Short mmCIF file of C-alpha atoms in Angstrom, two decimals:
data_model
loop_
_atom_site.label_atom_id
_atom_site.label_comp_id
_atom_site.label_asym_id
_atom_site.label_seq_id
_atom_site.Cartn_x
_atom_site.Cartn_y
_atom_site.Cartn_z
CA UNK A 1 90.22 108.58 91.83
CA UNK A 2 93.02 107.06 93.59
CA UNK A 3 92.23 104.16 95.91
CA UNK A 4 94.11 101.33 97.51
CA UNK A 5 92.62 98.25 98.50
CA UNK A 6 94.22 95.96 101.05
CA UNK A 7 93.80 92.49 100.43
CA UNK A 8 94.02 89.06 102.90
CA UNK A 9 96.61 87.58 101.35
CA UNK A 10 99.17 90.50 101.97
CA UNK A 11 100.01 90.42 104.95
CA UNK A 12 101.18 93.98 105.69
CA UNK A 13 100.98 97.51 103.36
CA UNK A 14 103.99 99.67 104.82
CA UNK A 15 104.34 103.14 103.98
CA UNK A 16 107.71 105.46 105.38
CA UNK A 17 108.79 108.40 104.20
CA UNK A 18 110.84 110.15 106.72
CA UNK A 19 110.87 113.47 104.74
CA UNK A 20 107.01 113.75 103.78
CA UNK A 21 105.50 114.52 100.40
CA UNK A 22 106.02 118.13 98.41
CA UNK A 23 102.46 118.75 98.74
CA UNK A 24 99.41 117.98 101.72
CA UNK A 25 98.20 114.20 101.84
CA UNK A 26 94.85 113.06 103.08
CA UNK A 27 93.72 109.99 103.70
CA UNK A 28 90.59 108.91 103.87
CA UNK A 29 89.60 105.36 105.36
CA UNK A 30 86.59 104.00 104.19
CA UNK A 31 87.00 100.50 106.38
CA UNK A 32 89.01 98.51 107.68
CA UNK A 33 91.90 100.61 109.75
CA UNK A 34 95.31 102.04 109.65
CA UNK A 35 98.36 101.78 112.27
CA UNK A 36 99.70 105.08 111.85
CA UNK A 37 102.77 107.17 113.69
CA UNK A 38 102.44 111.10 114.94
CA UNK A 39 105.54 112.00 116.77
CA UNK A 40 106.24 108.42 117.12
CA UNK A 41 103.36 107.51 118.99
CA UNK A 42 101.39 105.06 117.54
CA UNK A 43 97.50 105.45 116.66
CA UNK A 44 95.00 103.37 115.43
CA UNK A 45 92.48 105.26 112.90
CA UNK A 46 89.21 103.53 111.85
CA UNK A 47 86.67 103.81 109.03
CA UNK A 48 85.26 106.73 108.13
CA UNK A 49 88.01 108.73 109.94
CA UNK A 50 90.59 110.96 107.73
CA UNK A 51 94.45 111.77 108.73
CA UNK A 52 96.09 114.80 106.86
CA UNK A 53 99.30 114.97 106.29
CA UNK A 54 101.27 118.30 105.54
CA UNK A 55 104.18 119.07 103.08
CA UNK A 56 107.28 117.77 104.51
CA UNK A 57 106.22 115.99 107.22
CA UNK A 58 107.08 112.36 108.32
CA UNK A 59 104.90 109.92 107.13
CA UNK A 60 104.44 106.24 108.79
CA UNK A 61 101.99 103.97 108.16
CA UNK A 62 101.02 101.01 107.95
CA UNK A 63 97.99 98.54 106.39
CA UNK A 64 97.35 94.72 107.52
CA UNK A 65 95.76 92.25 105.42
CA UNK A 66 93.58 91.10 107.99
CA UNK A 67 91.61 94.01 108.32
CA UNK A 68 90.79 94.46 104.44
CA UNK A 69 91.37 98.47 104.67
CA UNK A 70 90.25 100.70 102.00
CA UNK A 71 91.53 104.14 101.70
CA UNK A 72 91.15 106.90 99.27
#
């Protein structure tokens, strides 16, 4: 079980990899929320929502502190 857990005092999570993963990515956030970039337009995702990333494909994201996000 891999989980990440965004706490107050940092103040922003970034994530950027420009060339993807090998394999598929999903994301699953189970509160709080996620700034996240498809095409280069930005979107907000909320709890209980999941974003799926395929191989090789851009991945931009980004957690804030303030909104205590947990994602699996």
């Amino acid at each position: 079980e891999a989980a990440a857990h965004m706490s107050e005092n940092r103040e922003k999570l970034p994530t950027h990899r420009p060339r993807g993963r090998l394999d598929f990515q999903l994301i699953y956030i189970a509160s709080g929320k996620g700034e996240f970039y498809f095409h280069g337009k930005k979107e907000i995702v909320i709890a209980e929502n999941m974003v799926i990333y395929r191989p090789k494909e851009e991945q931009r994201y980004y957690y804030y502190g303030v909104d205590q996000t947990e994602v699996y």
